[in-house]
Coordinates of C-alpha atoms in Angstrom, one line a residue:
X1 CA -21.4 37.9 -47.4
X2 CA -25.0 37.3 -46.6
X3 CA -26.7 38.4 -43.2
X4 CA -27.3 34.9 -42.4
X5 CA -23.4 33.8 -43.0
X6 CA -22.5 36.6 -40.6
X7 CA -25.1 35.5 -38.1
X8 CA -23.3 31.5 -38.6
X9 CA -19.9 33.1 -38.3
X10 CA -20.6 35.2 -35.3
X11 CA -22.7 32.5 -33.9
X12 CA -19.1 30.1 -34.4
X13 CA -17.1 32.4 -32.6
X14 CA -18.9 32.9 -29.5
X15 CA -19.5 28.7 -29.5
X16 CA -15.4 28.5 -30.2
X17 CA -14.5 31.0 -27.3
X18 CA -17.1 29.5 -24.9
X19 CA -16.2 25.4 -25.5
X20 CA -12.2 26.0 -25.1
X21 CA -12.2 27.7 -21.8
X22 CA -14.8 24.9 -20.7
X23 CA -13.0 22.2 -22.1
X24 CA -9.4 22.8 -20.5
X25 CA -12.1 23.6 -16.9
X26 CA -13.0 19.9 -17.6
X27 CA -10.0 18.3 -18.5
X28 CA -8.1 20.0 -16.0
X29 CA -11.3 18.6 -13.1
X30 CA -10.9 15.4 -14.7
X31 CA -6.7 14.8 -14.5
X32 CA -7.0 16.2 -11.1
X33 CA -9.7 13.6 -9.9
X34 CA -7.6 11.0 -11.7
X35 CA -3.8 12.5 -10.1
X36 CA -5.4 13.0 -6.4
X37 CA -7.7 10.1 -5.8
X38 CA -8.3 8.3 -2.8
X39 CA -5.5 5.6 -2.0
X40 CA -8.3 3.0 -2.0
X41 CA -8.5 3.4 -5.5
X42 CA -4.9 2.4 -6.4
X43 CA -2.7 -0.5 -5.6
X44 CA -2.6 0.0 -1.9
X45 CA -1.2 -1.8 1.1
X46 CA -2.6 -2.0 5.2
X47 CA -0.2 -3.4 7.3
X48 CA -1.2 -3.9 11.2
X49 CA 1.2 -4.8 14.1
X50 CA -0.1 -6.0 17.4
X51 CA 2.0 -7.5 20.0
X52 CA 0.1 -8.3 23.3
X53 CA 1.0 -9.8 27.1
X54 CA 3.5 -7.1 27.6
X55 CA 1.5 -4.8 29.2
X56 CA 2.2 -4.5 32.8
X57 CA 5.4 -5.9 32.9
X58 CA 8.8 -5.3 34.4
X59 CA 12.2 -5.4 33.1
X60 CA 15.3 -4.0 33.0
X61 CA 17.2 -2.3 30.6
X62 CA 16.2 -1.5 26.7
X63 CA 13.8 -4.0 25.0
X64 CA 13.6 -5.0 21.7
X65 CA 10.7 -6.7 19.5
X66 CA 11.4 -7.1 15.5
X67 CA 8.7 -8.5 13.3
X68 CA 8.2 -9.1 9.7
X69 CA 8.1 -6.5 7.4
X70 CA 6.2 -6.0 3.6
X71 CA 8.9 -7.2 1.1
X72 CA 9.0 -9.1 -2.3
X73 CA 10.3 -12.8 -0.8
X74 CA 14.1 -11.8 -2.2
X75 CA 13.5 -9.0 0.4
X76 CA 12.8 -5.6 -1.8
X77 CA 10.9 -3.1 -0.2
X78 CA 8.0 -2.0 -2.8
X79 CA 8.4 1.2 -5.0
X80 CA 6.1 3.8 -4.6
X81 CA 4.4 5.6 -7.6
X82 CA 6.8 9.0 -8.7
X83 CA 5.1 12.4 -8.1
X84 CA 3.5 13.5 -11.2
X85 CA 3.7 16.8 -12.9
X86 CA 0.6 18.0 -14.1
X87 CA -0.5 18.6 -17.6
X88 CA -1.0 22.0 -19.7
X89 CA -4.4 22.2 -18.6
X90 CA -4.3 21.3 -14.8
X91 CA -1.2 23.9 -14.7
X92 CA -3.7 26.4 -16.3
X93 CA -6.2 26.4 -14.1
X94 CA -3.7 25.8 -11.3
X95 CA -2.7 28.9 -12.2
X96 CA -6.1 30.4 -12.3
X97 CA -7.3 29.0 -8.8
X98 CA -3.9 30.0 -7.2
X99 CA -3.1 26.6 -5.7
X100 CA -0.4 26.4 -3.2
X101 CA 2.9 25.6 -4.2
X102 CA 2.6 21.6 -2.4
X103 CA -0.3 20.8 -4.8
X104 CA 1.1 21.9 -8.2
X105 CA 2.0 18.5 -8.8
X106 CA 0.3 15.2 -8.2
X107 CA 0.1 13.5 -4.5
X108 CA 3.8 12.5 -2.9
X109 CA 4.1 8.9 -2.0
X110 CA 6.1 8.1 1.1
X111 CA 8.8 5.1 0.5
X112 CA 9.3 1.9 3.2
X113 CA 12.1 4.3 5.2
X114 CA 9.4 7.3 5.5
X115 CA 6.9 4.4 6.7
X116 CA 8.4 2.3 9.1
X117 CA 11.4 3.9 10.4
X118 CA 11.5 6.3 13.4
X119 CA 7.7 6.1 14.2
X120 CA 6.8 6.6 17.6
X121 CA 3.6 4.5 19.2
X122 CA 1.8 4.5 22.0
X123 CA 3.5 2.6 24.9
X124 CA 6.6 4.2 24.0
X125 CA 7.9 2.7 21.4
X126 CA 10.0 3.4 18.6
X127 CA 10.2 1.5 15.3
X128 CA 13.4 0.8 13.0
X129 CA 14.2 -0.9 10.0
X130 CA 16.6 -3.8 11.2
X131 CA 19.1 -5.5 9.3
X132 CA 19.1 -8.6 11.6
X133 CA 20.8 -11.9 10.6
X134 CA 17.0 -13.0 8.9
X135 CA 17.3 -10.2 6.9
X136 CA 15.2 -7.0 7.0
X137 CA 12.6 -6.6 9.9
X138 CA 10.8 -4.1 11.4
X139 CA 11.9 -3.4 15.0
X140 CA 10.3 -2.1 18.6
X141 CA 12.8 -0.3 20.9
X142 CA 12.1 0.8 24.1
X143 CA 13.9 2.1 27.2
X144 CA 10.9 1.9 29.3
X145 CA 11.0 -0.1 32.7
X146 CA 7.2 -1.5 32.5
X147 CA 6.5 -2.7 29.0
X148 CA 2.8 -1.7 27.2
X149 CA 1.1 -3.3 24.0
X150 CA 2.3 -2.7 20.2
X151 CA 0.2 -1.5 17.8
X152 CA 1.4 0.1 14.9
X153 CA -0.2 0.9 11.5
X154 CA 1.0 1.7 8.5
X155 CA -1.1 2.3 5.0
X156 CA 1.1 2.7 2.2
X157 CA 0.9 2.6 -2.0
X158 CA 3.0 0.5 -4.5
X159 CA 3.7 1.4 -8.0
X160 CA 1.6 -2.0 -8.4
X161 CA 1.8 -5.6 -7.5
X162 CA 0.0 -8.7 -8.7
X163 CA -2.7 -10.2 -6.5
X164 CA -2.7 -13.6 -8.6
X165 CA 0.6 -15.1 -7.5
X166 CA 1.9 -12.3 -5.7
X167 CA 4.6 -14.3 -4.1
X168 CA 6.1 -15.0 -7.4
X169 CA 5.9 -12.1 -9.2
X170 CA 7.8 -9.8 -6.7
X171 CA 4.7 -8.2 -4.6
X172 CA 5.3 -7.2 -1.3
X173 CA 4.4 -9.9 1.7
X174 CA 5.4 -10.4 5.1
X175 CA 9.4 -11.2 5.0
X176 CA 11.7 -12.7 6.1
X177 CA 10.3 -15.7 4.0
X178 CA 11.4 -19.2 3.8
X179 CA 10.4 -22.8 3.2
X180 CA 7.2 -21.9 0.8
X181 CA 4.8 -24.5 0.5
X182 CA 3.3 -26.0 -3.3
X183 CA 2.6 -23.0 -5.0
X184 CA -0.2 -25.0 -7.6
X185 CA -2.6 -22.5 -9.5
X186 CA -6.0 -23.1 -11.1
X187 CA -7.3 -21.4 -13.9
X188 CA -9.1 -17.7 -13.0
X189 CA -10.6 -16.1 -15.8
X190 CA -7.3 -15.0 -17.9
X191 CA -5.4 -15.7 -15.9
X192 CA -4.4 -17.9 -12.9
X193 CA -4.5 -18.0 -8.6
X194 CA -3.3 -20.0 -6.1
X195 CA -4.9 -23.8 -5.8
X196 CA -5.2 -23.3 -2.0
X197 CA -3.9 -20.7 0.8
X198 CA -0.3 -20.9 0.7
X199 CA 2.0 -20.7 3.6
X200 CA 5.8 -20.3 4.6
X201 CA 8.0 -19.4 7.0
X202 CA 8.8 -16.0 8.9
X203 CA 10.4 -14.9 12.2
X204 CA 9.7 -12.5 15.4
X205 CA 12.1 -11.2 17.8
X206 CA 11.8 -10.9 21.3
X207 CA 15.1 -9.5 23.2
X208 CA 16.2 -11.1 26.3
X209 CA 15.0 -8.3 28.8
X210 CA 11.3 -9.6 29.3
X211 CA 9.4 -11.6 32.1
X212 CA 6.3 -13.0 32.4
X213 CA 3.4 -14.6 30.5
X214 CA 3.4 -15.8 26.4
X215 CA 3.7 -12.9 23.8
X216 CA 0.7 -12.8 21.5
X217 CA 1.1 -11.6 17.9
X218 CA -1.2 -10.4 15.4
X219 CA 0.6 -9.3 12.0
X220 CA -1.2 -8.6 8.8
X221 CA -0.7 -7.3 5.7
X222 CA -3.4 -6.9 3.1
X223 CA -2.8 -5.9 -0.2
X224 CA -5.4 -4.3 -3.1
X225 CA -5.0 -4.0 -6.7
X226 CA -5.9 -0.6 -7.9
X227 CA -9.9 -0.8 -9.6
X228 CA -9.4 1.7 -11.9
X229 CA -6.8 -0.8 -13.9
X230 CA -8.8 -3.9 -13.8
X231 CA -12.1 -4.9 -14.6
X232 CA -14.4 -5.7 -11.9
X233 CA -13.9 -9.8 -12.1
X234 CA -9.7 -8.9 -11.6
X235 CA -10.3 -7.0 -8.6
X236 CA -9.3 -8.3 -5.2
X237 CA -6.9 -8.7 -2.4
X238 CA -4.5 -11.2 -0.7
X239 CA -3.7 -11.3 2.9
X240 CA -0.8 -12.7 4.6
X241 CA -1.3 -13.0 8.4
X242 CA 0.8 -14.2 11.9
X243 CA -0.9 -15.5 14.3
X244 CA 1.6 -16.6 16.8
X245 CA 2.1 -17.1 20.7
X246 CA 5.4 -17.8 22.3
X247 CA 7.5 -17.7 26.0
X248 CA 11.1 -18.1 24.1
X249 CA 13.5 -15.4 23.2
X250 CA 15.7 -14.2 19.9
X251 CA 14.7 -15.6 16.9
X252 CA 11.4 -17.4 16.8
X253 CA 10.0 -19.5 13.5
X254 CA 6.3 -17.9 12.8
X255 CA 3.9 -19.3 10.2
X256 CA 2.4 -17.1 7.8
X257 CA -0.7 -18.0 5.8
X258 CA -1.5 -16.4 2.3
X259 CA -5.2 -16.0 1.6
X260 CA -7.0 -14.7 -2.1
X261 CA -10.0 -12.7 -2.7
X262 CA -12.0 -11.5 -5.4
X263 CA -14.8 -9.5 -5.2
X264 CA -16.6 -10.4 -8.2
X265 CA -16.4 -13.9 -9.7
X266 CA -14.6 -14.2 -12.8
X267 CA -16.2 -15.8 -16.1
X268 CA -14.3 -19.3 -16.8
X269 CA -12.7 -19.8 -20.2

C-alpha cells in the first residue's frame, strides 16, 4: 500500500467518524422541529365563548348557561394526535443533552374532557360537559348571587379534519346541529367547497334563575388545516359563528353560519 492510499484511507476515516455523529445531530434537530412544532402549524382548532348582559345582575340560587360545543354533526368529540415516541436518533441525543423525563417523547395533546370540563373563568364560573336532552353542550355553573360576563377560550389540536366540506366529512363544528341548509359545492382546484356559507341550527341554555336585560352571545369556532400537509393553494380555515340575543329561558334555537377561507387561490382544472 502506497503513501498516497494511506493518506485516502486515513483521510476516509476521519470524514466517516466526523459525518455520522453530525448526521444523527441533524436528524435528531430535524424530527424534533418536526415532533414539537408550534400548534399553528398542524390541524388546530380556537374556540371562543362570550356571553354578555349578565354582568351586574341579581339572582337567586345556582345559574346555568350551556352553549354549543366543537363536535362532528353526529356529535363526536375530535381525536387528538397520540404522543409520539421518538426515533433512534432523537433518543440519542436525548440522551446526550439529558432532557427531562416529560420531553423524551413528542408533545401530549389534551382530549375535549381535559379542555372543556372543570375550567374555571373569570366571574366565577365553572364549565362542564352536559349531556342535555340536545345532546352534548358545554355548560356555565355558578353559585354566585350577582352574575359577571363569560369568556372562555379554548385552543385545541385534532388528529385532522377537512376544511372542504367539513360538515360532511366528520370535522368538528359547533353542535348540537340540525336542520342543515343545501350543502352544493363548486369545483376548487382538486377538489371541491361549499357553493355558499352554509348554515343550520344549534341551541343555548339559559337556566331559569336570571333577571334583567337580553343575553348577548358570541360563539366561534375556527378551524385550520395543518400547512405542513397541504400545498399552499389547500391551505385555509372554516369558521362557524353564533351570533345571537335573547330574553327567554331553557332551550333557545341559535343560528350558526359556516364560512370558507383560503389563503392562496387555487389553480382551476
Amino acid at each position: 500500500m502506497t503513501k498516497k492510499d494511506r493518506y485516502f484511507i486515513a483521510l476516509f476515516l476521519i470524514l466517516l467518524v466526523g459525518i455520522i455523529p453530525v448526521s444523527i445531530f441533524l436528524h435528531s434537530g430535524y424530527m424534533d422541529s418536526i415532533d414539537w412544532r408550534d400548534r399553528g402549524q398542524r390541524y388546530n382548532c380556537i374556540y371562543d365563548v362570550n356571553v354578555g348582559g349578565l354582568s351586574g345582575r341579581d339572582v337567586l340560587g345556582p345559574t346555568v348557561i350551556m352553549v354549543p360545543i366543537p363536535a362532528t354533526k353526529e356529535g363526536k368529540f375530535f381525536t387528538p394526535p397520540a404522543q409520539k415516541d421518538p426515533c433512534f436518533t432523537q433518543k440519542l441525543m436525548h440522551e446526550i443533552n439529558n432532557w427531562p423525563e416529560q420531553y423524551r417523547k413528542g408533545p401530549y395533546f389534551e382530549n375535549a374532557t381535559e379542555i372543556f370540563d372543570n375550567k374555571t373563568t373569570p366571574g366565577g364560573w365553572t364549565t362542564f360537559i352536559a349531556e342535555s336532552e340536545k345532546g352534548y353542550m358545554l355548560g356555565f355553573r355558578t353559585n354566585e348571587s350577582r352574575l359577571q360576563d363569560i369568556s372562555f377560550s379554548a385552543n385545541f389540536v385534532a388528529d385532522y379534519f377537512d376544511i372542504f366540506d367539513p360538515i360532511s366529512n366528520g370535522s368538528p363544528i359547533l353542535f348540537p346541529v340540525e336542520n342543515i341548509s343545501n350543502l352544493s359545492v363548486i369545483p376548487y382546484g382538486e377538489y371541491t367547497r361549499y357553493a355558499s356559507n352554509p348554515t343550520y341550527g344549534s341551541y343555548v341554555y339559559v337556566s331559569e334563575c336570571r333577571q334583567g336585560a337580553p343575553i348577548y352571545f358570541h360563539i366561534r369556532l375556527e378551524a385550520n388545516n395543518d400547512p405542513g400537509e397541504w400545498p399552499k393553494e389547500y391551505r385555509g380555515q372554516y369558521l362557524n359563528e353564533i351570533k345571537e340575543t335573547t330574553s327567554g329561558t331553557g332551550f333557545l334555537k341559535a343560528k350558526v353560519t359556516l364560512g370558507q377561507e383560503f389563503y392562496f387561490m387555487a389553480i382551476p382544472k
